[in-house]
Coordinates of C-alpha atoms in Angstrom, one line a residue:
Chain L
X24 CA 32.1 19.3 -18.7
X25 CA 32.7 15.4 -18.2
X26 CA 30.4 12.9 -16.0
X27 CA 33.1 12.9 -13.2
X28 CA 32.6 17.1 -12.6
X29 CA 28.5 17.0 -13.3
X30 CA 28.1 14.4 -10.4
X31 CA 30.8 16.9 -8.2
X32 CA 28.0 19.7 -8.9
X33 CA 25.1 17.7 -8.6
X34 CA 26.2 16.4 -5.0
X35 CA 26.8 20.2 -4.2
X36 CA 23.2 20.7 -5.0
X37 CA 22.0 17.9 -3.1
X38 CA 23.9 19.2 0.2
X39 CA 22.7 22.1 -0.5
X40 CA 18.9 21.5 -1.3
X41 CA 19.0 18.5 1.7
X42 CA 20.7 20.6 4.1
X43 CA 23.6 17.9 4.8
X44 CA 26.9 18.7 4.0
X45 CA 27.4 14.8 4.9
X46 CA 25.9 13.6 1.6
X47 CA 28.4 11.8 -0.6
X48 CA 27.0 10.7 -4.4
X49 CA 28.3 7.7 -6.7
X50 CA 26.6 6.6 -9.8
X51 CA 24.7 3.8 -8.1
X52 CA 23.4 6.3 -5.3
X53 CA 19.4 5.9 -5.1
X54 CA 16.9 8.0 -2.9
X55 CA 16.7 4.7 -0.5
X56 CA 20.4 5.6 0.4
X57 CA 19.7 9.1 1.0
X58 CA 17.8 9.8 4.0
X59 CA 16.9 12.9 3.2
X60 CA 15.7 12.4 -0.4
X61 CA 12.4 11.4 -0.6
X62 CA 9.0 12.3 -3.4
X63 CA 8.9 15.9 -2.0
X64 CA 12.6 16.6 -1.9
X65 CA 12.5 14.8 -5.5
X66 CA 11.4 17.7 -7.2
X67 CA 13.0 20.6 -5.2
X68 CA 16.3 18.5 -6.1
X69 CA 15.0 18.6 -10.1
X70 CA 14.2 22.2 -9.7
X71 CA 17.7 23.0 -8.5
X72 CA 19.6 21.0 -10.6
X73 CA 17.9 22.6 -13.9
X74 CA 18.6 25.9 -12.5
X75 CA 22.7 24.9 -11.8
X76 CA 23.2 23.3 -14.7
X77 CA 20.9 25.7 -17.3
X78 CA 19.1 23.0 -18.5
X79 CA 14.9 22.2 -19.1
X80 CA 14.3 18.4 -18.5
X81 CA 11.1 16.2 -19.5
X82 CA 9.3 14.8 -17.5
X83 CA 9.9 11.3 -19.6
X84 CA 13.9 12.2 -19.0
X85 CA 13.4 12.2 -15.4
X86 CA 10.6 9.4 -14.5
X87 CA 13.4 7.6 -16.0
X88 CA 16.1 7.9 -13.8
X89 CA 16.8 5.1 -11.4
X90 CA 19.9 6.4 -9.7
X91 CA 22.4 9.1 -9.7
X92 CA 24.2 7.8 -12.6
X93 CA 21.2 8.0 -14.7
X94 CA 20.6 11.6 -13.6
X95 CA 24.3 12.5 -14.6
X96 CA 24.1 10.9 -18.0
X97 CA 20.5 12.9 -18.9
X98 CA 22.5 16.0 -17.8
X99 CA 25.6 15.1 -20.1
X100 CA 23.3 14.1 -22.9
X101 CA 21.7 18.0 -22.6
X102 CA 25.3 19.4 -21.9
X103 CA 26.9 18.3 -25.1
Chain D
X25 CA -11.0 -20.4 0.5
X26 CA -10.9 -17.4 3.0
X27 CA -6.7 -16.9 4.2
X28 CA -8.2 -17.5 7.7
X29 CA -9.6 -20.9 7.6
X30 CA -8.6 -24.4 8.3
X31 CA -9.1 -25.3 4.5
X32 CA -6.6 -22.7 3.3
X33 CA -3.6 -24.0 6.1
X34 CA -4.4 -27.6 4.3
X35 CA -4.3 -25.7 0.7
X36 CA -1.2 -23.9 1.4
X37 CA 0.7 -27.2 3.5
X38 CA 0.4 -28.8 -0.1
X39 CA 1.7 -26.3 -2.0
X40 CA 4.9 -25.6 0.6
X41 CA 5.5 -29.1 0.3
X42 CA 5.9 -29.7 -3.3
X43 CA 7.1 -26.4 -3.4
X44 CA 10.2 -27.3 -1.8
X45 CA 10.6 -30.8 -2.7
X46 CA 11.8 -29.2 -6.2
X47 CA 13.8 -26.6 -4.4
X48 CA 16.4 -26.5 -7.2
X49 CA 14.3 -26.1 -10.1
X50 CA 13.5 -22.6 -10.8
X51 CA 10.7 -23.2 -13.6
X52 CA 9.2 -26.1 -11.7
X53 CA 8.9 -23.9 -8.4
X54 CA 7.0 -21.1 -10.8
X55 CA 4.4 -23.6 -12.2
X56 CA 3.9 -24.8 -8.9
X57 CA 3.1 -21.2 -8.0
X58 CA 1.4 -20.3 -11.0
X59 CA -1.0 -23.8 -10.9
X60 CA -1.8 -22.8 -7.0
X61 CA -2.5 -19.3 -7.5
X62 CA -5.0 -20.2 -10.4
X63 CA -7.0 -23.3 -8.2
X64 CA -6.6 -20.3 -5.4
X65 CA -8.4 -18.2 -7.5
X66 CA -11.0 -21.0 -9.2
X67 CA -12.2 -21.8 -5.5
X68 CA -12.9 -18.4 -4.3
X69 CA -14.7 -17.0 -7.8
X70 CA -14.5 -19.5 -10.8
X71 CA -16.3 -17.4 -12.9
X72 CA -14.3 -14.9 -12.8
X73 CA -10.8 -16.6 -13.2
X74 CA -10.8 -15.9 -17.2
X75 CA -10.4 -12.0 -16.1
X76 CA -7.0 -12.5 -14.6
X77 CA -5.9 -14.9 -17.0
X78 CA -6.8 -12.6 -20.1
X79 CA -5.1 -9.3 -18.3
X80 CA -1.8 -11.3 -17.5
X81 CA -1.6 -13.3 -20.9
X82 CA -2.3 -9.7 -22.7
X83 CA 0.1 -7.6 -20.6
X84 CA 2.6 -10.3 -20.9
X85 CA 2.1 -10.1 -25.0
X86 CA 2.4 -6.1 -24.4
X87 CA 5.5 -6.2 -22.5
X88 CA 7.4 -8.3 -25.0
X89 CA 6.0 -5.8 -27.9
X90 CA 7.0 -2.8 -26.0
X91 CA 10.5 -4.0 -25.5
X92 CA 10.9 -4.9 -29.0
X93 CA 10.0 -1.3 -30.1
X94 CA 11.4 0.4 -27.4
X95 CA 14.7 0.8 -29.0
X96 CA 13.7 0.8 -32.6
X97 CA 10.2 3.5 -31.9
X98 CA 10.4 4.8 -28.8
X99 CA 7.1 6.8 -30.2
X100 CA 5.1 3.9 -30.7
X101 CA 6.9 2.3 -27.9
X102 CA 5.1 5.3 -25.9
X103 CA 1.6 4.9 -27.2
X104 CA 1.4 1.6 -26.4
X105 CA 2.4 2.3 -22.4
X106 CA -0.3 4.5 -22.7
X107 CA -3.0 1.4 -24.4
X108 CA -1.7 -0.8 -22.4
X109 CA -2.7 1.5 -19.0
X110 CA -6.2 2.1 -20.8
X111 CA -6.7 -1.5 -21.1
X112 CA -5.9 -2.4 -17.8
X113 CA -7.9 0.3 -16.2
X114 CA -11.1 -0.8 -18.4
X115 CA -12.2 -3.8 -16.3
X116 CA -11.4 -2.0 -13.0
X117 CA -13.5 1.1 -14.3
X118 CA -16.3 -1.3 -15.7
X119 CA -16.6 -3.4 -12.5
X120 CA -16.2 -0.9 -9.9
X121 CA -17.3 2.1 -10.9
X122 CA -19.7 1.7 -13.8
X123 CA -22.5 1.3 -11.8
X124 CA -21.8 4.5 -10.0
X125 CA -21.2 6.4 -13.0
X126 CA -24.8 5.5 -14.1
X127 CA -26.1 6.0 -11.3
X128 CA -25.0 9.5 -10.7
X129 CA -25.3 10.8 -14.3
X130 CA -28.8 9.5 -14.1
X131 CA -29.6 11.8 -10.9
X132 CA -27.7 14.7 -12.5
X133 CA -30.1 14.6 -15.8
X134 CA -33.2 13.1 -13.3
X135 CA -34.1 10.4 -15.4
X136 CA -34.4 6.5 -14.3
X137 CA -31.4 3.7 -14.7
X138 CA -31.2 0.5 -14.0
X139 CA -28.1 -0.9 -12.2
X140 CA -26.3 -3.6 -14.1
X141 CA -25.2 -5.1 -10.5
X142 CA -21.8 -5.8 -11.5
X143 CA -20.2 -8.3 -9.1
X144 CA -16.4 -7.5 -8.8
X145 CA -13.8 -10.0 -9.6
X146 CA -12.1 -11.0 -6.4
X147 CA -8.8 -9.0 -6.1
X148 CA -9.2 -6.8 -9.3
X149 CA -7.9 -3.5 -7.9
X150 CA -4.7 -5.6 -7.1
X151 CA -4.3 -7.2 -9.7
X152 CA -4.7 -4.6 -11.9
X153 CA -2.1 -2.0 -10.0
X154 CA 0.4 -4.8 -10.4
X155 CA -0.2 -5.0 -14.1
X156 CA 0.1 -1.0 -14.6
X157 CA 2.9 -1.1 -12.9
X158 CA 4.9 -3.4 -15.2
X159 CA 3.6 -1.2 -18.1
X160 CA 4.2 1.9 -16.6
X161 CA 8.2 0.6 -15.6
X162 CA 8.5 -0.8 -19.3
X163 CA 7.7 2.6 -20.5
X164 CA 10.0 4.4 -18.5
X165 CA 12.8 2.1 -19.3
X166 CA 13.7 1.1 -16.0
X167 CA 12.9 -2.8 -16.5
X168 CA 13.1 -5.3 -19.2
X169 CA 10.4 -6.9 -20.3
X170 CA 9.6 -10.3 -18.8
X171 CA 10.0 -13.5 -21.4
X172 CA 8.8 -16.1 -19.2
X173 CA 5.1 -16.2 -19.2
X174 CA 4.8 -18.5 -16.0
X175 CA 7.2 -15.9 -13.7
X176 CA 5.0 -13.1 -15.0
X177 CA 1.8 -15.2 -14.0
X178 CA 3.0 -15.5 -10.5
X179 CA 3.9 -11.6 -10.5
X180 CA 0.5 -11.5 -11.4
X181 CA -1.6 -13.6 -9.5
X182 CA 0.8 -14.7 -7.0
X183 CA -2.0 -16.0 -4.1
X184 CA -1.2 -15.0 -0.9
X185 CA -1.6 -11.9 -2.1
X186 CA -3.8 -12.1 -4.9
X187 CA -7.4 -11.2 -2.5
X188 CA -6.1 -7.8 -0.8
X189 CA -2.5 -7.0 -2.0
X190 CA 0.2 -6.2 -1.0
X191 CA 0.8 -4.8 -4.1
X192 CA 4.2 -5.6 -5.4
X193 CA 6.4 -3.6 -8.2
X194 CA 7.5 -5.7 -11.0
X195 CA 11.1 -4.9 -10.4
X196 CA 11.2 -6.1 -6.7
X197 CA 9.5 -9.8 -7.4
X198 CA 10.0 -10.6 -10.7
X199 CA 13.9 -11.1 -9.8
X200 CA 13.2 -13.2 -7.3
X201 CA 11.9 -15.5 -9.4
X202 CA 14.2 -16.1 -11.5
X203 CA 16.3 -17.6 -9.0
X204 CA 15.5 -21.1 -6.7
X205 CA 14.1 -20.4 -3.7
X206 CA 15.7 -22.9 -0.6
X207 CA 14.1 -23.2 2.7
X208 CA 16.0 -20.9 4.7
X209 CA 15.1 -21.7 9.1
X210 CA 15.3 -17.2 9.6
X211 CA 12.9 -16.9 7.0
X212 CA 10.4 -20.3 7.2
X213 CA 10.2 -19.2 11.0
X214 CA 9.6 -15.4 10.7
X215 CA 7.1 -16.2 7.7
X216 CA 4.9 -18.7 10.0
X217 CA 5.2 -16.5 13.2
X218 CA 4.0 -13.7 10.9
X219 CA 1.2 -15.7 9.8
X220 CA -0.1 -16.6 13.3
X221 CA 0.5 -13.0 14.4
X222 CA -1.4 -12.2 11.4
X223 CA -4.4 -14.4 12.7
X224 CA -4.1 -13.2 16.1
X225 CA -4.6 -9.5 15.1
X226 CA -7.6 -10.2 13.3
X227 CA -9.2 -13.0 15.6
X228 CA -8.3 -11.4 18.8
X229 CA -8.0 -7.7 18.0
X230 CA -10.3 -6.5 15.0
X231 CA -13.0 -9.3 15.6
X232 CA -13.7 -8.7 19.1
X233 CA -13.9 -4.9 18.4
X234 CA -15.6 -4.9 15.6
X235 CA -18.6 -6.6 17.4
X236 CA -18.6 -3.5 19.5
X237 CA -18.0 -0.8 17.1
X238 CA -20.1 -2.1 14.1
X239 CA -23.2 -2.3 16.0
X240 CA -22.9 1.2 17.3
X241 CA -21.8 2.8 14.2
X242 CA -24.6 0.8 12.0
X243 CA -27.0 2.1 14.1
X244 CA -25.8 5.0 15.4
X245 CA -29.2 7.0 15.7
X246 CA -29.6 4.9 19.0
X247 CA -27.0 5.9 20.8
X248 CA -25.5 8.7 22.9
X249 CA -22.2 10.8 22.0
X250 CA -20.3 8.7 24.2
X251 CA -20.7 5.0 22.9
X252 CA -20.3 7.0 19.5
X253 CA -17.2 8.5 20.5
X254 CA -15.9 5.4 21.8
X255 CA -16.6 3.5 18.4
X256 CA -15.1 6.2 16.4
X257 CA -12.2 6.1 18.6
X258 CA -11.9 2.5 18.3
X259 CA -12.2 1.9 14.7
X260 CA -8.5 2.8 13.7
X261 CA -7.5 -0.1 15.6
X262 CA -10.2 -2.1 14.4
X263 CA -9.2 -1.5 11.1
X264 CA -5.7 -1.5 11.3
X265 CA -5.9 -5.2 12.9
X266 CA -8.2 -6.3 10.6
X267 CA -5.9 -5.0 7.1
X268 CA -2.5 -5.4 9.4
X269 CA -3.3 -9.3 10.2
X270 CA -3.8 -9.6 6.7
X271 CA -1.0 -8.3 5.5
X272 CA 0.8 -10.6 7.8
X273 CA -0.2 -13.7 6.8
X274 CA -0.1 -12.7 3.2
X275 CA 3.6 -11.3 3.9
X276 CA 4.4 -14.9 6.2
X277 CA 2.8 -17.1 3.8
X278 CA 5.2 -15.5 1.0
X279 CA 8.2 -15.7 3.1
X280 CA 7.6 -19.3 3.6
X281 CA 7.5 -19.8 -0.1
X282 CA 10.8 -18.0 -0.3
X283 CA 9.6 -14.7 -1.2
X284 CA 9.7 -11.1 0.1
X285 CA 6.9 -9.2 -0.9
X286 CA 6.2 -5.7 -0.2
X287 CA 4.7 -4.3 3.5
X288 CA 2.0 -2.8 4.0
X289 CA 2.6 -1.3 6.9
X290 CA 4.8 0.3 9.1
X291 CA 3.8 1.1 12.6
X292 CA 1.5 3.8 11.6
X293 CA -0.3 4.9 15.1
X294 CA 3.0 6.4 16.3
X295 CA 3.1 8.8 13.2
X296 CA 3.8 12.2 14.4
X297 CA 1.8 13.7 11.6
X298 CA -0.3 13.0 8.6
X299 CA 2.2 12.8 6.3
X300 CA 4.2 10.5 8.6
X301 CA 0.9 8.3 8.9
X302 CA 0.6 8.2 5.1
X303 CA 4.4 6.7 4.7
X304 CA 3.1 4.1 7.5
X305 CA -0.4 3.2 6.4
X306 CA -0.8 0.9 3.2
X307 CA 2.6 1.9 2.0
X308 CA 1.9 -0.4 -1.1
X309 CA -0.8 1.5 -2.4
X310 CA 0.5 5.0 -1.2
X311 CA 4.0 4.4 -2.7
X312 CA 2.2 3.1 -6.2
X313 CA 0.4 6.1 -6.3
X314 CA 3.3 8.3 -4.8
X315 CA 5.0 6.9 -7.9
X316 CA 3.0 7.1 -10.6
X317 CA 0.1 9.9 -9.6
X318 CA 2.2 12.3 -7.4
X319 CA 5.2 12.3 -8.6
X320 CA 4.4 12.8 -12.4
X321 CA 2.0 15.3 -11.4
X322 CA 4.1 17.4 -8.9
X323 CA 7.2 17.1 -12.0
X324 CA 5.0 18.2 -14.5
X325 CA 3.6 20.9 -12.2
X326 CA 7.1 21.9 -10.9
X327 CA 7.3 25.4 -12.2
X328 CA 4.0 26.2 -10.2
X329 CA 5.9 25.6 -7.1
X330 CA 4.2 24.9 -3.6
X331 CA 0.9 25.3 -5.5
X332 CA 2.0 22.2 -7.8
X333 CA 2.6 20.2 -4.8
X334 CA -0.6 20.9 -3.1
X335 CA -2.3 20.6 -6.4
X336 CA -0.6 16.9 -7.0
X337 CA -1.2 15.8 -3.4
X338 CA -4.9 16.8 -4.2
X339 CA -5.5 14.7 -7.2
X340 CA -3.4 11.9 -5.5
X341 CA -5.5 11.7 -2.6
X342 CA -9.0 11.7 -3.8
X343 CA -7.5 9.0 -6.1
X344 CA -6.3 7.3 -3.1
X345 CA -9.7 7.9 -1.6
X346 CA -12.0 6.4 -4.6
X347 CA -9.5 3.5 -5.1
X348 CA -10.9 2.1 -2.1
X349 CA -14.5 2.0 -4.2
X350 CA -17.2 4.0 -5.9
X351 CA -18.8 6.4 -2.7
X352 CA -18.6 9.7 -2.4
X353 CA -17.7 9.3 1.0
X354 CA -14.4 7.6 0.0
X355 CA -13.8 10.4 -2.5
X356 CA -14.0 13.3 0.8
X357 CA -12.2 10.9 2.9
X358 CA -9.6 11.3 0.1
X359 CA -10.2 15.2 -0.4
X360 CA -10.2 15.7 3.9
X361 CA -6.2 13.9 4.1
X362 CA -5.3 16.0 0.9
X363 CA -6.5 19.5 3.0
X364 CA -4.6 18.1 5.7
X365 CA -1.6 18.1 3.9
X366 CA -1.9 21.4 2.9
X367 CA -0.6 23.2 6.4
X368 CA 2.5 20.3 5.8
X369 CA 3.3 21.4 2.8
X370 CA 3.3 24.9 3.0
X371 CA 4.9 24.7 6.3
X372 CA 7.8 22.2 4.8
X373 CA 6.5 19.5 7.5
X374 CA 5.8 16.8 5.3
X375 CA 9.2 15.7 4.1
X376 CA 11.4 13.1 5.0
X377 CA 13.7 15.4 6.7
X378 CA 11.2 16.3 9.5
X379 CA 11.1 12.3 10.1
X380 CA 14.9 12.6 10.7
X381 CA 14.6 14.6 13.4
X382 CA 11.6 12.8 15.0
X383 CA 13.9 9.3 15.3
X384 CA 13.2 7.7 18.5
X385 CA 10.6 10.4 19.8
X386 CA 7.9 8.3 21.3
X387 CA 9.4 9.3 25.0
X388 CA 9.2 12.7 24.5
X389 CA 5.8 14.1 25.8
X390 CA 5.7 16.5 23.0
X391 CA 5.9 13.5 20.3
X392 CA 3.4 11.8 22.4
X393 CA 1.3 14.5 22.2
X394 CA 1.7 14.3 18.1
X395 CA 1.2 10.9 17.9
X396 CA -2.0 11.2 19.8
X397 CA -3.3 14.2 17.8
X398 CA -2.6 12.6 14.4
X399 CA -4.5 9.7 15.6
X400 CA -7.5 11.7 16.3
X401 CA -7.6 13.3 12.7
X402 CA -7.0 9.5 11.7
X403 CA -10.0 8.4 13.7
X404 CA -12.5 11.5 12.4
X405 CA -11.3 10.7 9.1
X406 CA -12.3 7.4 9.5
X407 CA -15.4 8.0 10.3
X408 CA -15.9 9.6 6.9
X409 CA -14.4 6.4 5.0
X410 CA -16.8 3.7 7.0
X411 CA -19.9 5.7 6.5
X412 CA -22.1 3.9 4.0
X413 CA -23.1 7.7 2.1
X414 CA -22.4 11.0 2.8
X415 CA -26.0 11.6 5.0
X416 CA -25.3 8.6 7.5
X417 CA -21.5 10.9 7.7
X418 CA -23.3 14.0 8.6
X419 CA -25.8 12.2 10.6
X420 CA -23.3 10.2 12.9
X421 CA -21.6 13.5 13.4
X422 CA -24.8 14.8 14.3
X423 CA -25.6 12.3 16.9
X424 CA -22.1 13.0 18.7
X425 CA -22.9 16.8 18.9
X426 CA -26.3 16.5 19.7
X427 CA -28.0 12.8 20.1
X428 CA -31.6 12.6 19.6
X429 CA -33.8 9.6 20.2
X430 CA -33.1 6.9 22.5
X431 CA -30.3 6.2 24.1
X432 CA -29.6 2.4 23.8
X433 CA -28.1 1.6 27.3
X434 CA -25.0 -0.2 26.9
X435 CA -23.6 -3.0 29.5
X436 CA -21.0 -1.3 32.0
X437 CA -18.5 -3.5 30.7
X438 CA -18.3 -4.7 27.3
X439 CA -16.4 -7.8 27.2
X440 CA -16.0 -8.2 23.7
X441 CA -14.6 -4.5 23.6
X442 CA -12.3 -5.6 26.6
X443 CA -11.0 -8.6 25.0
X444 CA -10.1 -6.7 21.9
X445 CA -8.3 -3.7 23.6
X446 CA -6.4 -6.2 25.6
X447 CA -5.2 -7.9 22.3
X448 CA -4.5 -4.4 21.2
X449 CA -2.5 -3.4 24.0
X450 CA -0.1 -6.5 23.1
X451 CA -0.3 -5.1 19.8
X452 CA 1.1 -2.1 21.0
X453 CA 3.8 -3.3 22.7
X454 CA 5.1 -5.3 19.8
X455 CA 4.3 -1.8 18.0
X456 CA 6.8 -0.2 20.6
X457 CA 9.2 -2.5 20.5
X458 CA 9.7 -2.9 16.8
X459 CA 9.7 1.0 16.5
X460 CA 12.7 0.9 19.5
X461 CA 14.8 -1.9 17.4
X462 CA 14.1 -0.5 14.0
X463 CA 11.9 -3.1 12.3
X464 CA 8.9 -5.2 11.8
X465 CA 9.4 -8.9 13.2
X466 CA 11.8 -7.2 15.8
X467 CA 9.3 -6.7 18.6
X468 CA 7.5 -9.8 20.1
X469 CA 8.1 -11.9 16.9
X470 CA 11.8 -11.7 17.8
X471 CA 12.3 -15.1 19.1
X472 CA 14.5 -18.2 18.6
X473 CA 14.7 -21.6 18.4
X474 CA 12.2 -23.2 21.2
X475 CA 10.8 -19.6 21.8
X476 CA 9.6 -19.7 18.3
X477 CA 7.7 -23.1 18.9
X478 CA 5.9 -21.7 22.3
X479 CA 5.1 -18.5 20.5
X480 CA 3.5 -20.1 17.4
X481 CA 1.9 -22.5 19.6
X482 CA 0.7 -19.6 22.3
X483 CA -0.9 -17.2 19.0
X484 CA -2.5 -20.4 17.5
X485 CA -4.5 -21.5 20.0
X486 CA -5.3 -18.1 21.5
X487 CA -6.8 -17.5 18.0
X488 CA -8.2 -21.0 18.1
X489 CA -9.8 -20.3 21.7
X490 CA -11.4 -16.7 20.3
X491 CA -11.9 -17.4 17.0
X492 CA -15.4 -18.0 15.9
X493 CA -17.6 -19.2 13.2
X494 CA -18.4 -15.0 13.8
X495 CA -14.9 -14.4 12.3
X496 CA -15.5 -11.8 9.5
X497 CA -14.2 -11.6 6.4
X498 CA -11.4 -9.4 5.8
X499 CA -12.3 -5.8 5.3
X500 CA -10.3 -4.9 2.4
X501 CA -10.7 -7.8 0.3
X502 CA -14.0 -5.6 -0.3
X503 CA -11.4 -3.4 -2.1

């Protein structure tokens, strides 16, 4: 799975968890760009992303993400 | 030299003039800021100056070392990060909490003890959190080590925010210190207006209300239920005007120097519930703890679902409480707020999603009721916060319910309280306008040209006319 496909699936997870079909993600998107994305929904998103891709991420991996691009790269490394 | 003094105005004017004279030279600007910050600290407490200087040098070196190790040996870099966090916390734990631990341990063991009577260095809670933030972000790989020791020194010790915050983050302030800061009218005028607005909040709202609230709360046993309730109800306004007043002065001073530092407040009394309130109150501290305590714990405990969130929230808020000082009342204050969060977490009403539904909410009766209810919950919490010990806290509550002893008569009109509440009305109008127009500075301070001059003159005259020698130190300077 390439990064574009991962981004597409992550976007679907965001739309589902945050209940907003208008969300459009790019690698540069941060929590500041998405109204519903805060410290609480962040954890819901992590759990949903882990479930969708069947991966178990470490705390240090999750905490090092600065944007969606970092999240996608981290998932790509797990799926490789 | 307090921020609210003519001495500070003179000091700032000299720094401002020098700083903007060398406006194209980043290095010279940073040297001026660092020198001013060290002089400012020395004037506040020259005996404690070696501590921030030593901590700044230590973390500068640790940062460089972590940067080197990060690619070559990530495990050693992570260990160095942990060491930096421990070293950063040690002085804070020693100066702020050591006496408390000793006293509590001695009380538990039933032995005697001698207090060290440690004097807390000025601003230690604030510069420590800036240093920790730098080490943690380096460890996460979200920033690069700062190679310029002068810029790093300014980040840690920047004089307008040195005494009581806001607590800035490295990824926010350090990039600004790498570029020249030019005098820009919009920023200069807004900075000046925020500085005088801060003076106004402190002198014309916080201090007049304090003369009423402090005298009653400190001597609660002499009063009946109504004065006690009135004091408890106005204390949140006093505390807000005091701390927001300081914060406006600090942020405004920074803006006049071309720097945008973190904000501390976003109209907290317009909050619709307690979670919303904490997103608007002392934001630079709460966002710090969210990023470095709540989020890591919530992620680590995510398999527990909402229970994990509740536990992370509990730890987070007890730390919020104890951050204010070594007292069980601060811990209880934090626990009280954590417990208020539990139903919000369980019902899913804590997240930003709800806030979006509340946009433009303050005209609806239901939303006014929510605002009022949140204010009352906050006021109860601040009774705990304001009490010197648990006995006083329970005593105050007991006297509200069943007053005993002499009921000291109060004058029919308390002029000082009335003046403070008149100032608070102006503060409320400003908050209402800012909430409507979507941002700090977009309310009463949104003047232009001649309006800027008039507003600054009016606020300065009011502050000078009402301000007396009785002007009190800022409450958050103690923390």
